[in-house]
């Protein structure tokens, strides 16, 4: 009977369990891809929509690294504020102050984050002050060196002027010496002429044959007159 019943019933569909097939779609910028592939995809996407400025993968990597660093710093500061909200007095609540980003000066200046930022600012100011002091010290040292060199230059100029004065005086003395030597030569020449004339005068005087000669007497008188004029004339 059961066989008849089964034969009389229409065919029932057989339910076969199936699992949905999901197609794995790789995202446009997957997090598990290599750095070069990521920067190349960013470059292609940027150059696709930018018709003016062109960037290569190295430029994208440099700018993306700077943006990533700034984002990580901002995230750390934001998470620190979320974990330790500033204490406000007569002001908005912690949650509203954190959400709006507004807080009183006392609240902003309190807490470990403010202390950390204050320490960094103080360290930066101290570093800048040390740099300024170092620059001032170098400037003072440079000024001292310049002053010493100027003093040496002035001293050298004075020595050079003194040497010029000595050289001029030496030239003047040499000129006077030359004039004296020239005058000495003239005097020696005149002395030789006078000696020669005196010798001739003596020879004429010692010769008896010329004693009564009027020409000889005239020559002797002229020589005597010349000698007297030479020695009696003012120098």
Short mmCIF file of N, CA and C in Angstrom, two decimals, residues 125-208:
data_model
loop_
_atom_site.label_atom_id
_atom_site.label_comp_id
_atom_site.label_asym_id
_atom_site.label_seq_id
_atom_site.Cartn_x
_atom_site.Cartn_y
_atom_site.Cartn_z
N UNK A 125 62.42 76.26 23.24
CA UNK A 125 62.86 77.62 23.54
C UNK A 125 64.28 77.63 24.09
N UNK A 126 64.60 76.64 24.94
CA UNK A 126 65.96 76.56 25.49
C UNK A 126 66.96 76.29 24.38
N UNK A 127 66.58 75.39 23.46
CA UNK A 127 67.48 75.11 22.33
C UNK A 127 67.68 76.34 21.47
N UNK A 128 66.57 77.06 21.21
CA UNK A 128 66.70 78.29 20.41
C UNK A 128 67.53 79.33 21.15
N UNK A 129 67.32 79.40 22.50
CA UNK A 129 68.13 80.34 23.28
C UNK A 129 69.61 79.99 23.25
N UNK A 130 69.89 78.67 23.35
CA UNK A 130 71.29 78.24 23.26
C UNK A 130 71.88 78.58 21.90
N UNK A 131 71.08 78.39 20.85
CA UNK A 131 71.57 78.73 19.51
C UNK A 131 71.83 80.23 19.39
N UNK A 132 70.88 81.03 19.97
CA UNK A 132 71.09 82.49 19.92
C UNK A 132 72.33 82.89 20.70
N UNK A 133 72.52 82.28 21.88
CA UNK A 133 73.72 82.59 22.66
C UNK A 133 74.99 82.17 21.92
N UNK A 134 74.92 81.02 21.25
CA UNK A 134 76.09 80.58 20.47
C UNK A 134 76.37 81.54 19.32
N UNK A 135 75.30 82.01 18.66
CA UNK A 135 75.49 82.98 17.58
C UNK A 135 76.07 84.28 18.11
N UNK A 136 75.56 84.73 19.28
CA UNK A 136 76.10 85.96 19.87
C UNK A 136 77.56 85.78 20.26
N UNK A 137 77.89 84.60 20.80
CA UNK A 137 79.29 84.35 21.17
C UNK A 137 80.18 84.35 19.93
N UNK A 138 79.70 83.72 18.87
CA UNK A 138 80.49 83.72 17.63
C UNK A 138 80.63 85.12 17.07
N UNK A 139 79.52 85.91 17.15
CA UNK A 139 79.60 87.28 16.65
C UNK A 139 80.59 88.10 17.47
N UNK A 140 80.56 87.92 18.81
CA UNK A 140 81.51 88.65 19.65
C UNK A 140 82.94 88.22 19.36
N UNK A 141 83.14 86.92 19.16
CA UNK A 141 84.48 86.43 18.83
C UNK A 141 84.95 86.98 17.49
N UNK A 142 84.03 87.00 16.52
CA UNK A 142 84.38 87.54 15.20
C UNK A 142 84.70 89.03 15.30
N UNK A 143 83.91 89.76 16.12
CA UNK A 143 84.18 91.19 16.30
C UNK A 143 85.54 91.41 16.94
N UNK A 144 85.89 90.58 17.92
CA UNK A 144 87.19 90.71 18.57
C UNK A 144 88.32 90.43 17.58
N UNK A 145 88.13 89.40 16.74
CA UNK A 145 89.16 89.10 15.73
C UNK A 145 89.31 90.24 14.75
N UNK A 146 88.17 90.82 14.33
CA UNK A 146 88.22 91.95 13.39
C UNK A 146 88.92 93.14 14.04
N UNK A 147 88.62 93.38 15.34
CA UNK A 147 89.26 94.50 16.04
C UNK A 147 90.77 94.29 16.12
N UNK A 148 91.19 93.06 16.44
CA UNK A 148 92.63 92.78 16.51
C UNK A 148 93.30 92.96 15.15
N UNK A 149 92.63 92.51 14.10
CA UNK A 149 93.22 92.65 12.77
C UNK A 149 93.29 94.11 12.35
N UNK A 150 92.27 94.89 12.71
CA UNK A 150 92.32 96.32 12.40
C UNK A 150 93.46 96.99 13.15
N UNK A 151 93.66 96.58 14.43
CA UNK A 151 94.78 97.14 15.18
C UNK A 151 96.12 96.78 14.53
N UNK A 152 96.24 95.53 14.07
CA UNK A 152 97.47 95.13 13.38
C UNK A 152 97.67 95.90 12.09
N UNK A 153 96.57 96.12 11.36
CA UNK A 153 96.67 96.90 10.12
C UNK A 153 97.09 98.33 10.39
N UNK A 154 96.51 98.93 11.46
CA UNK A 154 96.90 100.30 11.82
C UNK A 154 98.37 100.36 12.22
N UNK A 155 98.80 99.35 12.99
CA UNK A 155 100.21 99.32 13.39
C UNK A 155 101.12 99.16 12.18
N UNK A 156 100.72 98.29 11.25
CA UNK A 156 101.52 98.11 10.04
C UNK A 156 101.56 99.39 9.21
N UNK A 157 100.40 100.11 9.17
CA UNK A 157 100.38 101.38 8.43
C UNK A 157 101.30 102.41 9.07
N UNK A 158 101.31 102.46 10.41
CA UNK A 158 102.22 103.39 11.10
C UNK A 158 103.68 103.04 10.83
N UNK A 159 103.98 101.74 10.87
CA UNK A 159 105.36 101.31 10.58
C UNK A 159 105.75 101.67 9.15
N UNK A 160 104.80 101.49 8.23
CA UNK A 160 105.08 101.81 6.83
C UNK A 160 105.32 103.31 6.65
N UNK A 161 104.52 104.14 7.35
CA UNK A 161 104.73 105.58 7.28
C UNK A 161 106.08 105.97 7.87
N UNK A 162 106.46 105.33 8.99
CA UNK A 162 107.77 105.62 9.58
C UNK A 162 108.90 105.21 8.63
N UNK A 163 108.74 104.07 7.97
CA UNK A 163 109.75 103.65 7.00
C UNK A 163 109.85 104.63 5.84
N UNK A 164 108.70 105.13 5.39
CA UNK A 164 108.73 106.12 4.31
C UNK A 164 109.44 107.40 4.74
N UNK A 165 109.16 107.83 6.00
CA UNK A 165 109.83 109.03 6.51
C UNK A 165 111.34 108.82 6.59
N UNK A 166 111.75 107.63 7.08
CA UNK A 166 113.18 107.33 7.15
C UNK A 166 113.81 107.27 5.76
N UNK A 167 113.06 106.70 4.82
CA UNK A 167 113.59 106.63 3.45
C UNK A 167 113.76 108.02 2.86
N UNK A 168 112.78 108.91 3.10
CA UNK A 168 112.90 110.28 2.60
C UNK A 168 114.08 110.99 3.25
N UNK A 169 114.25 110.80 4.57
CA UNK A 169 115.38 111.42 5.25
C UNK A 169 116.70 110.86 4.73
N UNK A 170 116.74 109.55 4.48
CA UNK A 170 117.95 108.95 3.94
C UNK A 170 118.27 109.50 2.56
N UNK A 171 117.24 109.67 1.73
CA UNK A 171 117.45 110.25 0.41
C UNK A 171 117.96 111.68 0.50
N UNK A 172 117.39 112.43 1.46
CA UNK A 172 117.86 113.81 1.64
C UNK A 172 119.32 113.84 2.08
N UNK A 173 119.70 112.95 3.00
CA UNK A 173 121.09 112.89 3.44
C UNK A 173 122.01 112.46 2.30
N UNK A 174 121.55 111.51 1.49
CA UNK A 174 122.37 111.09 0.36
C UNK A 174 122.55 112.23 -0.63
N UNK A 175 121.50 113.01 -0.82
CA UNK A 175 121.61 114.15 -1.73
C UNK A 175 122.59 115.19 -1.19
N UNK A 176 122.49 115.47 0.11
CA UNK A 176 123.44 116.41 0.71
C UNK A 176 124.87 115.88 0.63
N UNK A 177 125.01 114.58 0.87
CA UNK A 177 126.34 113.97 0.79
C UNK A 177 126.90 114.09 -0.62
N UNK A 178 126.04 113.89 -1.61
CA UNK A 178 126.48 114.01 -3.00
C UNK A 178 126.91 115.44 -3.30
N UNK A 179 126.14 116.42 -2.81
CA UNK A 179 126.51 117.82 -3.03
C UNK A 179 127.83 118.15 -2.36
N UNK A 180 128.01 117.62 -1.14
CA UNK A 180 129.27 117.87 -0.43
C UNK A 180 130.45 117.23 -1.17
N UNK A 181 130.24 116.03 -1.67
CA UNK A 181 131.31 115.38 -2.42
C UNK A 181 131.66 116.17 -3.68
N UNK A 182 130.62 116.66 -4.33
CA UNK A 182 130.86 117.47 -5.53
C UNK A 182 131.61 118.76 -5.20
N UNK A 183 131.20 119.40 -4.10
CA UNK A 183 131.89 120.62 -3.67
C UNK A 183 133.33 120.32 -3.27
N UNK A 184 133.51 119.16 -2.63
CA UNK A 184 134.86 118.77 -2.23
C UNK A 184 135.75 118.58 -3.45
N UNK A 185 135.21 117.95 -4.49
CA UNK A 185 135.98 117.77 -5.72
C UNK A 185 136.35 119.11 -6.35
N UNK A 186 135.39 120.04 -6.32
CA UNK A 186 135.68 121.38 -6.87
C UNK A 186 136.78 122.07 -6.07
N UNK A 187 136.70 121.96 -4.74
CA UNK A 187 137.72 122.58 -3.90
C UNK A 187 139.09 121.93 -4.13
N UNK A 188 139.09 120.62 -4.25
CA UNK A 188 140.37 119.96 -4.50
C UNK A 188 140.96 120.38 -5.84
N UNK A 189 140.11 120.53 -6.85
CA UNK A 189 140.60 120.98 -8.14
C UNK A 189 141.14 122.40 -8.06
N UNK A 190 140.41 123.27 -7.36
CA UNK A 190 140.90 124.64 -7.19
C UNK A 190 142.19 124.66 -6.39
N UNK A 191 142.27 123.77 -5.39
CA UNK A 191 143.49 123.71 -4.59
C UNK A 191 144.68 123.29 -5.46
N UNK A 192 144.47 122.34 -6.35
CA UNK A 192 145.56 121.94 -7.24
C UNK A 192 145.97 123.09 -8.17
N UNK A 193 144.97 123.82 -8.66
CA UNK A 193 145.29 124.97 -9.52
C UNK A 193 146.07 126.04 -8.77
N UNK A 194 145.65 126.28 -7.52
CA UNK A 194 146.35 127.29 -6.71
C UNK A 194 147.78 126.84 -6.43
N UNK A 195 147.92 125.54 -6.10
CA UNK A 195 149.28 125.04 -5.86
C UNK A 195 150.14 125.18 -7.11
N UNK A 196 149.51 124.89 -8.25
CA UNK A 196 150.26 125.03 -9.50
C UNK A 196 150.65 126.49 -9.75
N UNK A 197 149.72 127.39 -9.52
CA UNK A 197 150.02 128.80 -9.71
C UNK A 197 151.08 129.28 -8.72
N UNK A 198 150.99 128.84 -7.47
CA UNK A 198 151.99 129.23 -6.47
C UNK A 198 153.37 128.69 -6.84
N UNK A 199 153.37 127.46 -7.35
CA UNK A 199 154.65 126.89 -7.77
C UNK A 199 155.25 127.69 -8.93
N UNK A 200 154.40 128.06 -9.89
CA UNK A 200 154.91 128.86 -11.00
C UNK A 200 155.35 130.24 -10.53
N UNK A 201 154.57 130.83 -9.59
CA UNK A 201 154.95 132.14 -9.06
C UNK A 201 156.29 132.06 -8.34
N UNK A 202 156.48 131.01 -7.59
CA UNK A 202 157.74 130.84 -6.88
C UNK A 202 158.89 130.66 -7.86
N UNK A 203 158.61 129.90 -8.93
CA UNK A 203 159.66 129.67 -9.90
C UNK A 203 160.05 130.97 -10.62
N UNK A 204 159.03 131.77 -10.91
CA UNK A 204 159.33 133.07 -11.54
C UNK A 204 160.11 133.98 -10.59
N UNK A 205 159.74 133.94 -9.34
CA UNK A 205 160.42 134.81 -8.37
C UNK A 205 161.88 134.39 -8.18
N UNK A 206 162.16 133.09 -8.27
CA UNK A 206 163.52 132.61 -8.05
C UNK A 206 164.40 132.79 -9.28
N UNK A 207 163.80 133.04 -10.40
CA UNK A 207 164.60 133.22 -11.63
C UNK A 207 165.03 134.67 -11.76
N UNK A 208 166.36 134.89 -11.86
CA UNK A 208 166.88 136.27 -11.94
C UNK A 208 166.73 136.84 -13.33
#
